[in-house]
Tab-separated table of C-alpha atoms and ligand atoms in Angstrom:
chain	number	residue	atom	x	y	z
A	1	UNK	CA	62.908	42.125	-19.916
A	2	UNK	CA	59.450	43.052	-20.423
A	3	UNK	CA	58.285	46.212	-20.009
A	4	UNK	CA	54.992	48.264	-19.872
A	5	UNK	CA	54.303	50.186	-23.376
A	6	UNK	CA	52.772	53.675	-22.876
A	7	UNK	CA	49.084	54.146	-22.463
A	8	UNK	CA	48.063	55.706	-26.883
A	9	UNK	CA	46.972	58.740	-25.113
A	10	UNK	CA	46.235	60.950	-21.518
A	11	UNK	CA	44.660	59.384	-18.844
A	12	UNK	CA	41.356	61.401	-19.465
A	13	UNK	CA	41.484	60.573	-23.075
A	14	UNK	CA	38.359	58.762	-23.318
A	15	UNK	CA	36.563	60.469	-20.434
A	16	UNK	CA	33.500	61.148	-19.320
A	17	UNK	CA	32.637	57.037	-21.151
A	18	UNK	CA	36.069	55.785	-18.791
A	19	UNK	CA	37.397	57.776	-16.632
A	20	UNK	CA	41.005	59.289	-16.026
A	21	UNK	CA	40.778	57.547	-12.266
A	22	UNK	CA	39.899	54.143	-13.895
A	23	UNK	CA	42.722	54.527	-16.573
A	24	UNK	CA	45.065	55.636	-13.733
A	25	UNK	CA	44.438	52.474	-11.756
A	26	UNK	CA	43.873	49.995	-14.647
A	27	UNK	CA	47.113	51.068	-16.493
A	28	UNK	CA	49.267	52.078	-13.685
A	29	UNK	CA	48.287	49.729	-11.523
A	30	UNK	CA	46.729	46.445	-12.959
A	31	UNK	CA	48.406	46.443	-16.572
A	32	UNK	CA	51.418	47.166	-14.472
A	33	UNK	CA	51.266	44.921	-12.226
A	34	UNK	CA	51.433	41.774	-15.236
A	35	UNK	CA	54.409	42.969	-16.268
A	36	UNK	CA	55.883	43.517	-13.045
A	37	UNK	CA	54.903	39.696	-12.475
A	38	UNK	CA	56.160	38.141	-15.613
A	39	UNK	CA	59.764	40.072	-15.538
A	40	UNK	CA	59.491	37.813	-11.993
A	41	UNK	CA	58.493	34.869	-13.501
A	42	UNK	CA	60.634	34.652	-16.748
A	43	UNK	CA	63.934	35.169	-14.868
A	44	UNK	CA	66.254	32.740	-15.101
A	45	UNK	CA	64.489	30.686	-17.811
A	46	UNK	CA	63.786	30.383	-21.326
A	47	UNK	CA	61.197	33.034	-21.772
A	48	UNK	CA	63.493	35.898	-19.964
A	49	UNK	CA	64.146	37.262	-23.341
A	50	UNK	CA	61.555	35.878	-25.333
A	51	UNK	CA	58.905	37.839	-27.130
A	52	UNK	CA	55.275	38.387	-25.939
A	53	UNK	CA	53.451	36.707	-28.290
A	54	UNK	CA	56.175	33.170	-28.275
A	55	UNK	CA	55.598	33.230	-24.117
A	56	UNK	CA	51.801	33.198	-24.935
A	57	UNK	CA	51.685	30.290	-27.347
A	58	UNK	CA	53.830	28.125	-25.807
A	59	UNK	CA	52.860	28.200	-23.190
A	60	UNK	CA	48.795	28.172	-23.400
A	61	UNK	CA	47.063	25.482	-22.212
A	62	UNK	CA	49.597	24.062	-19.985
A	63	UNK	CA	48.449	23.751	-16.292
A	64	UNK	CA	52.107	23.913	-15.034
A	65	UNK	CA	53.570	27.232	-17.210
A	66	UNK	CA	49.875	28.780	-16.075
A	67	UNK	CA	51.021	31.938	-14.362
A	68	UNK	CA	53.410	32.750	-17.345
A	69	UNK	CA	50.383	32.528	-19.678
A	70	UNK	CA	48.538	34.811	-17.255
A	71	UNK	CA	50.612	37.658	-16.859
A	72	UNK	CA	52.010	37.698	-20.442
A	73	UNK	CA	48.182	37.467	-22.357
A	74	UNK	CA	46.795	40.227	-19.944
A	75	UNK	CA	49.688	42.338	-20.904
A	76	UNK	CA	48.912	41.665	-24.682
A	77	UNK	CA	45.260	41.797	-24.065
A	78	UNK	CA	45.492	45.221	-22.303
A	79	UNK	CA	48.287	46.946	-24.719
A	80	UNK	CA	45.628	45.683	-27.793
A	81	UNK	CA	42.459	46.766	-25.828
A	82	UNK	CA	44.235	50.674	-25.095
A	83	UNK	CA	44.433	50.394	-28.926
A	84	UNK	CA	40.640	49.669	-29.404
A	85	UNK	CA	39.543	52.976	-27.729
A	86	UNK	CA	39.994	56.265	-28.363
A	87	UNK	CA	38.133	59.763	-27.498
A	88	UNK	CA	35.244	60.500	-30.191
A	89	UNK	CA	35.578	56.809	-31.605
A	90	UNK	CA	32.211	54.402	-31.620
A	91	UNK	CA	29.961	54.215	-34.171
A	92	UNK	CA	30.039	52.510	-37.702
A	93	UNK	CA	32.790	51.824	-39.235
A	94	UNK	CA	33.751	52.582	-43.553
A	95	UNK	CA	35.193	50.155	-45.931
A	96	UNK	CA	36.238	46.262	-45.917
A	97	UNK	CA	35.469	46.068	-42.106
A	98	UNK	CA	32.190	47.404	-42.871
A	99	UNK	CA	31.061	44.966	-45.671
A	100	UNK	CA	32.608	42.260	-43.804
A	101	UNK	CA	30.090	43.166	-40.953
A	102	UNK	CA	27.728	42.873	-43.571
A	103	UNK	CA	28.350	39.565	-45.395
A	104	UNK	CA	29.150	38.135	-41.703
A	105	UNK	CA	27.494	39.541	-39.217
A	106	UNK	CA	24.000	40.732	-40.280
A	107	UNK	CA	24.794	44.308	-40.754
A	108	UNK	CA	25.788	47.135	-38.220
A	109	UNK	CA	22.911	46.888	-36.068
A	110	UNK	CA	23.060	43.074	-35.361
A	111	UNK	CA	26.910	43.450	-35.088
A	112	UNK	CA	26.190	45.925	-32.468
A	113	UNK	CA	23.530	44.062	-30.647
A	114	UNK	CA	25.688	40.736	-31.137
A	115	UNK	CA	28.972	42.517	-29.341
A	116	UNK	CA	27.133	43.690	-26.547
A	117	UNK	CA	25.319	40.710	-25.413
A	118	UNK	CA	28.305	38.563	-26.121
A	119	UNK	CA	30.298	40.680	-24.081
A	120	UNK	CA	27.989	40.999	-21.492
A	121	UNK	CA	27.348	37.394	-20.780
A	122	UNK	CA	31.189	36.693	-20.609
A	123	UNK	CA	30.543	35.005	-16.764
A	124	UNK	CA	33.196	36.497	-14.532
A	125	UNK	CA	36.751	38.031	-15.801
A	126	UNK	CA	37.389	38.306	-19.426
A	127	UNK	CA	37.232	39.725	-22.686
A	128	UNK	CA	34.775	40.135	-25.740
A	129	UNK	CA	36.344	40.241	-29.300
A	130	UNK	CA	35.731	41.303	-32.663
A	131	UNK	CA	37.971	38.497	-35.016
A	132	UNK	CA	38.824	37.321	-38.208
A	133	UNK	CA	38.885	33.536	-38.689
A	134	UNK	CA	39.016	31.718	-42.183
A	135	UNK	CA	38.445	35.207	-43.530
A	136	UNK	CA	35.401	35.797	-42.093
A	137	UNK	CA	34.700	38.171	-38.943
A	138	UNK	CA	33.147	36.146	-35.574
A	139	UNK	CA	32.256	37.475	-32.226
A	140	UNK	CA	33.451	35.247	-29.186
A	141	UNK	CA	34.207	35.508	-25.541
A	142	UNK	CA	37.394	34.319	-23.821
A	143	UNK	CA	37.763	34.063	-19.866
A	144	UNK	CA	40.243	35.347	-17.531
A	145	UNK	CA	43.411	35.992	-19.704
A	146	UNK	CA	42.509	33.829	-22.564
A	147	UNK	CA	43.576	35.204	-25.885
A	148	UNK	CA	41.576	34.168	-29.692
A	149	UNK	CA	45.194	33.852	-31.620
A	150	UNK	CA	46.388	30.648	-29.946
A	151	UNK	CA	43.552	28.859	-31.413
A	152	UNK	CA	43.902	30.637	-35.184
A	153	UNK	CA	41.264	33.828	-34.584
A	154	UNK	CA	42.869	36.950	-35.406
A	155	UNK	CA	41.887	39.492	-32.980
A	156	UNK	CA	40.440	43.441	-34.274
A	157	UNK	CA	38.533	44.770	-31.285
A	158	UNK	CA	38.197	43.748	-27.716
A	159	UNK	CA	36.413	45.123	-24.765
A	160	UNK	CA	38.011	44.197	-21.101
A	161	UNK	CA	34.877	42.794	-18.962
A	162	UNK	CA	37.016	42.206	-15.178
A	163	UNK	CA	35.841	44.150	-13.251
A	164	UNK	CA	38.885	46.670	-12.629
A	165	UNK	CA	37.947	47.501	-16.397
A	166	UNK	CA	34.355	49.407	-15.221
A	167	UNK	CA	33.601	49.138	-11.077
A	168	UNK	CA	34.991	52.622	-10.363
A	169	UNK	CA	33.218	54.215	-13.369
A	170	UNK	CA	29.777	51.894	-13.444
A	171	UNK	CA	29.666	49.716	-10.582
A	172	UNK	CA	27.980	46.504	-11.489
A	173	UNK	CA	26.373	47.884	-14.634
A	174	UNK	CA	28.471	46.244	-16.910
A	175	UNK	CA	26.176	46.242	-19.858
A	176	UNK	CA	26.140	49.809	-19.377
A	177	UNK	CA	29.950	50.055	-19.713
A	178	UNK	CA	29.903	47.600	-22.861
A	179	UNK	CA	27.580	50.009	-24.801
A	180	UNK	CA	29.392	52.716	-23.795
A	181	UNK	CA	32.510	51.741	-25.097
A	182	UNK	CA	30.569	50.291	-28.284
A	183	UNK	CA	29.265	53.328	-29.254
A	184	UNK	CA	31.524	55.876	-28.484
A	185	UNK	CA	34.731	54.439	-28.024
A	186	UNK	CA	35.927	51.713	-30.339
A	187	UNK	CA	39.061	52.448	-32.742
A	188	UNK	CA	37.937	51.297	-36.168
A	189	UNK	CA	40.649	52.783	-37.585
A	190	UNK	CA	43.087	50.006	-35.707
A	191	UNK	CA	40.009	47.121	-36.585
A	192	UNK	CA	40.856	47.954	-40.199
A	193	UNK	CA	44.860	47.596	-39.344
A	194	UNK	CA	44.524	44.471	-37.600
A	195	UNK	CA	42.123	42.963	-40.862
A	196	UNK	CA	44.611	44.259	-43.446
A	197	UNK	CA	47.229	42.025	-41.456
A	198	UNK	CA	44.751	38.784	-40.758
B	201	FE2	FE1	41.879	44.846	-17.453
């Protein structure tokens, strides 16, 4: 079965920028809830066994196997995102990942500016991400539950746009949440894991 991995750190962790209310609900309630649903889902066939990341590809992109994909990607998506953030993160990051942003991106300071507004402009639910494709870094958006590996991008950083991610916290000032996280939350430390293994 699948189960819920524990949340990288307390519940006010990365507070005052997200606070320990919306971790309580987005973890305990919203992360939970997916796998709740897909231990439904999966039981009885193929996939009640199967790992994560095999439920995800096989079954992306098919209309019928839909809710499986849901509920298994927004796990994925929110155990990697938890893994993005931490307390005192933010700011620019040191080595490989940092001339990569360089050679790829424009520098810090477009990265930065590029992240954001992609992020930002993700129309309704979904996720902005940091990736490495044909070993270079891209920013792109996905919607709802869609994830950047089942088309070859190797995710490094996300940010969670739904709403549940920032409405108790910011309201409808998303952008305000995105920049936020940006610059004072995001793990570079696990960006630099995730490129050593792209
Ligand atoms: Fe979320």
């Amino acid at each position: 079965m699948f189960t819920l991995p524990p949340l990288p750190y307390a519940e006010n962790a990365l507070a005052p920028v997200i606070s320990a209310n919306t971790l309580s609900f987005h973890y305990g309630k919203h992360h939970k809830a997916y796998v709740d649903n897909l231990n439904n889902l999966a039981k009885g066939t193929e996939y009640e066994n199967a790992a994560l990341e095999k439920v995800i590809n096989e079954t992306a992109g098919k209309a019928d196997k839909a809710p499986l994909f849901n509920n298994a990607a927004q796990i994925w998506n929110h155990t990697f995102y938890w893994n993005c953030l931490k307390g005192g993160g933010g700011g620019k990051p040191a080595g490989r990942i940092a001339q990569m942003i360089e050679s790829d991106l424009g520098g810090y300071d477009n990265f930065r500016k590029e992240f954001a507004a992609t992020t930002v402009s993700q129309f309704g639910s979904g996720w902005g991400w940091l990736v490495a494709e044909g070993g270079k870094l891209r920013i792109v958006k996905t919607g709802n539950a869609e994830v950047p590996f089942t088309k070859g991008a190797k995710p490094l950083l996300t940010i969670d746009v739904w709403e549940h991610a920032y409405y108790l916290d910011y309201q409808n000032r998303r952008p305000d949440y995105v920049n936020a996280v940006i610059d004072k939350l995001l793990n570079w430390d696990f960006a630099a894991e995730n490129l050593a293994r792209a």
